[in-house]
PDB file of C-alpha atoms in Angstrom:
ATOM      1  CA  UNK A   1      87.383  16.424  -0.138  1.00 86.00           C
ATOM      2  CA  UNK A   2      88.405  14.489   3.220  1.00 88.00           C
ATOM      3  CA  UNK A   3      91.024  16.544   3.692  1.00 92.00           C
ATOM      4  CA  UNK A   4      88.919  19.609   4.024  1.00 92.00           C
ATOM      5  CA  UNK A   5      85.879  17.321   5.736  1.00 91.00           C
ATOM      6  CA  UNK A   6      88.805  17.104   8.469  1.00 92.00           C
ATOM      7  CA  UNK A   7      89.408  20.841   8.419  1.00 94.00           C
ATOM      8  CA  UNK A   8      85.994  21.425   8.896  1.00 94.00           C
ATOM      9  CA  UNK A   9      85.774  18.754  12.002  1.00 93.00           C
ATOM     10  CA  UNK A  10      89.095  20.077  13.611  1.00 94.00           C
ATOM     11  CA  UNK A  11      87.278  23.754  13.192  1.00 95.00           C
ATOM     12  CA  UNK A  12      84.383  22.709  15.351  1.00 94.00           C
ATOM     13  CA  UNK A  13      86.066  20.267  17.865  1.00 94.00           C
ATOM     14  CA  UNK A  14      88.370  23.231  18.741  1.00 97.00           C
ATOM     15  CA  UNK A  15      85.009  25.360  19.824  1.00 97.00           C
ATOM     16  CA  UNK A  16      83.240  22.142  21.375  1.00 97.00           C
ATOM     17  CA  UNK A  17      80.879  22.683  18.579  1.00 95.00           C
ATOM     18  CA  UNK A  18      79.978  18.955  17.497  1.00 93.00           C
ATOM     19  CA  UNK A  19      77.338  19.321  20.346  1.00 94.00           C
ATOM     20  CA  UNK A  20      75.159  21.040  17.644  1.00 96.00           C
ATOM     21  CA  UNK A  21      76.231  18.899  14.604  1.00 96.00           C
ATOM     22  CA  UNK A  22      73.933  16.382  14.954  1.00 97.00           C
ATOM     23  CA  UNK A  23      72.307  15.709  11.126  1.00 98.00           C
ATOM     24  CA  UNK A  24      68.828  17.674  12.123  1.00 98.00           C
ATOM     25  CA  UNK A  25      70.603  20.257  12.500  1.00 98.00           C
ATOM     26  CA  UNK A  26      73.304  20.293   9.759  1.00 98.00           C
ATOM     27  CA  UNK A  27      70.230  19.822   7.272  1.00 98.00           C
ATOM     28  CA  UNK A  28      68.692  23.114   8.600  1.00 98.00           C
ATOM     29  CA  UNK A  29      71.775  24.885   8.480  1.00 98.00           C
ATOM     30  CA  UNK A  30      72.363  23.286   5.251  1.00 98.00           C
ATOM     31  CA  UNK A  31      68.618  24.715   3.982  1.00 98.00           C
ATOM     32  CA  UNK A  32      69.379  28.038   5.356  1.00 98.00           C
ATOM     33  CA  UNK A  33      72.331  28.879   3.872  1.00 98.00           C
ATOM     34  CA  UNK A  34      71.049  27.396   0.412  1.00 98.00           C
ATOM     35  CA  UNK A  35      68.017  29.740   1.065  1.00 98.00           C
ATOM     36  CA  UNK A  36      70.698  32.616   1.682  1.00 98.00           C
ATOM     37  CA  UNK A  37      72.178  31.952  -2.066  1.00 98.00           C
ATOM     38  CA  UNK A  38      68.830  31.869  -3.669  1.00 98.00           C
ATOM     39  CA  UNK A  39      68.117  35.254  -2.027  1.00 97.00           C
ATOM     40  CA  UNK A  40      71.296  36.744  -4.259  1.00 97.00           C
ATOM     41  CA  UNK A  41      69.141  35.941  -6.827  1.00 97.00           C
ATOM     42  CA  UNK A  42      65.973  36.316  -6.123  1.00 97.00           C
ATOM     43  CA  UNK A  43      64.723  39.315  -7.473  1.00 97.00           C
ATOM     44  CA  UNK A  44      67.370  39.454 -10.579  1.00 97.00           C
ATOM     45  CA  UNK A  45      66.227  39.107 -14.360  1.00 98.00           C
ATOM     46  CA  UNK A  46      67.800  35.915 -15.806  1.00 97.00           C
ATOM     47  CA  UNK A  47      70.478  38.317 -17.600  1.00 97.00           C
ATOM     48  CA  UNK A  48      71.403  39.786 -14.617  1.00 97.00           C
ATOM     49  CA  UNK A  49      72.229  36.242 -12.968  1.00 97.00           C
ATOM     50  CA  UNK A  50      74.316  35.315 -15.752  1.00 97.00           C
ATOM     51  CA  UNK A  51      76.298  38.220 -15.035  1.00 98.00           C
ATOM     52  CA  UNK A  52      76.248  38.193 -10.789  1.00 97.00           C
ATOM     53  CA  UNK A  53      80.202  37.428 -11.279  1.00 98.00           C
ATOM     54  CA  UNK A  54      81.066  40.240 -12.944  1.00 97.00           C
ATOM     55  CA  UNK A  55      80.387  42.558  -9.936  1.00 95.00           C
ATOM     56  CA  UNK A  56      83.072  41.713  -7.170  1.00 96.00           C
ATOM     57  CA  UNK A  57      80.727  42.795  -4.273  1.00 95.00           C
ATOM     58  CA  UNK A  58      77.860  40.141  -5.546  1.00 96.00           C
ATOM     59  CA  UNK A  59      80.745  37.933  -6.640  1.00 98.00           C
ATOM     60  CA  UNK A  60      81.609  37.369  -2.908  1.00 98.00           C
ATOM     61  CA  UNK A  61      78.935  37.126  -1.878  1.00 97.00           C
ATOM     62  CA  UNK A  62      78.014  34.314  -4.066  1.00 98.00           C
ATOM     63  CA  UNK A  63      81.084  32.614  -3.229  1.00 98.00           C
ATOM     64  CA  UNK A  64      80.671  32.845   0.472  1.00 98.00           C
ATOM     65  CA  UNK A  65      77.701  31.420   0.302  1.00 98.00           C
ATOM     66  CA  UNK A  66      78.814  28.609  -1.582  1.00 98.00           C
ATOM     67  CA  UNK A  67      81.369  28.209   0.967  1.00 98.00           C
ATOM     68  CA  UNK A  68      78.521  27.593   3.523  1.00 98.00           C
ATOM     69  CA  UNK A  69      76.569  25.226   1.936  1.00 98.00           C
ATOM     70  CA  UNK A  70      79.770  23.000   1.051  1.00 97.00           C
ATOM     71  CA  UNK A  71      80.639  23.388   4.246  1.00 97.00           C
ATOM     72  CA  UNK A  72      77.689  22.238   5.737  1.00 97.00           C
ATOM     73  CA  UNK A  73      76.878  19.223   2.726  1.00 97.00           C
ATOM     74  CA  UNK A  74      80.503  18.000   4.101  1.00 96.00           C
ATOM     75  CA  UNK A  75      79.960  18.310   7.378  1.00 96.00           C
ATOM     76  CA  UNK A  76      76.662  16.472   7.524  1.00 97.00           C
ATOM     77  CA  UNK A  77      78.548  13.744   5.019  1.00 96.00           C
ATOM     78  CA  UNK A  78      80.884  13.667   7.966  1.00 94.00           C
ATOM     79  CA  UNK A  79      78.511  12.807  10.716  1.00 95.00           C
ATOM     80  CA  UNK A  80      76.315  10.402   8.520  1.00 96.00           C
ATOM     81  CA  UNK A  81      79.828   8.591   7.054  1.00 95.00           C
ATOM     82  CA  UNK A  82      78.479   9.006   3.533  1.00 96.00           C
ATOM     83  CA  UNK A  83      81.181   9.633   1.191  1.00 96.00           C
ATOM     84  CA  UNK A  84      79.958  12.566  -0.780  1.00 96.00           C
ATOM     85  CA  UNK A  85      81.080  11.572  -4.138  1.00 96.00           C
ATOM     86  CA  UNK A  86      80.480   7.882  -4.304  1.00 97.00           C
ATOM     87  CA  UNK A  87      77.169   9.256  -3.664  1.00 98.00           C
ATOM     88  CA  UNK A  88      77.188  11.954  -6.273  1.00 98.00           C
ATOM     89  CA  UNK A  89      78.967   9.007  -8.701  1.00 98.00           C
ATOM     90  CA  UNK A  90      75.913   6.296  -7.649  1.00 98.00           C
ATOM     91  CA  UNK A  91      73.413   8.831  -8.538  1.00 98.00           C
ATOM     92  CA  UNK A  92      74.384   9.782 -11.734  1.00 98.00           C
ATOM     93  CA  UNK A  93      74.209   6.167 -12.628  1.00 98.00           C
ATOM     94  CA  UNK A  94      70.994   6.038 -11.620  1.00 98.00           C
ATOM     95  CA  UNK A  95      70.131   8.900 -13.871  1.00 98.00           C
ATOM     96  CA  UNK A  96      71.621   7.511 -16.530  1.00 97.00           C
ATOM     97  CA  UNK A  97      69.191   4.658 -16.145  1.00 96.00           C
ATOM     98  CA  UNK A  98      66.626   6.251 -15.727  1.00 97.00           C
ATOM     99  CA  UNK A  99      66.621   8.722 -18.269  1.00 97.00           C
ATOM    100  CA  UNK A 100      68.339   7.368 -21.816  1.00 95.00           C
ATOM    101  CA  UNK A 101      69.456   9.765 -24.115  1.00 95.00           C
ATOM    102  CA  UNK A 102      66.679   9.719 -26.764  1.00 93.00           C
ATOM    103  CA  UNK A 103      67.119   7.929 -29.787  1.00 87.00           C
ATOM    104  CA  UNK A 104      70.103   5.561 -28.101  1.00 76.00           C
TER     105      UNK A 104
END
């Protein structure tokens, strides 16, 4: 996960991009391309979704999309210095707290 968090900074100091990555807008960019994988599915029965993979073309598109918004989640991780899954590991905790398995 750092290693590619490192990628991804090397990628935009190289274009002078981190002038834009401030965490307004990462979380935009973040929303956007989010919004840009729930359009893949938007008008799709919930067979059809189940089977988006199957088709290469939606396949790739699918995956570029989750592409983005990793790339994006990391980045903003990156500029706010949160490690991504300490948070994802802290949360589920939480969860776990908050919401027992019934009958435990």
């Amino acid at each position: 996960m750092a290693a590619l968090q490192e990628r991804l900074a090397a990628f935009a100091a190289a274009r002078n991009w981190e002038q834009y990555h401030t965490p307004k807008n990462l979380a935009a960019a973040l929303s956007v391309e989010a919004s840009e994988l729930v359009e893949i599915f938007q008008w799709l029965t919930p067979e059809q979704s189940a089977r988006v993979m199957e088709e290469p073309e939606s396949a790739h598109r699918v995956a570029d999309e989750v592409a983005d918004v990793l790339a994006y989640l990391l980045q903003f991780c990156e500029v706010l210095g949160i490690d991504p899954l300490s948070a994802l590991a802290a949360k589920i905790e939480r969860n776990e707290r908050r919401f027992p398995v019934p009958g435990a």
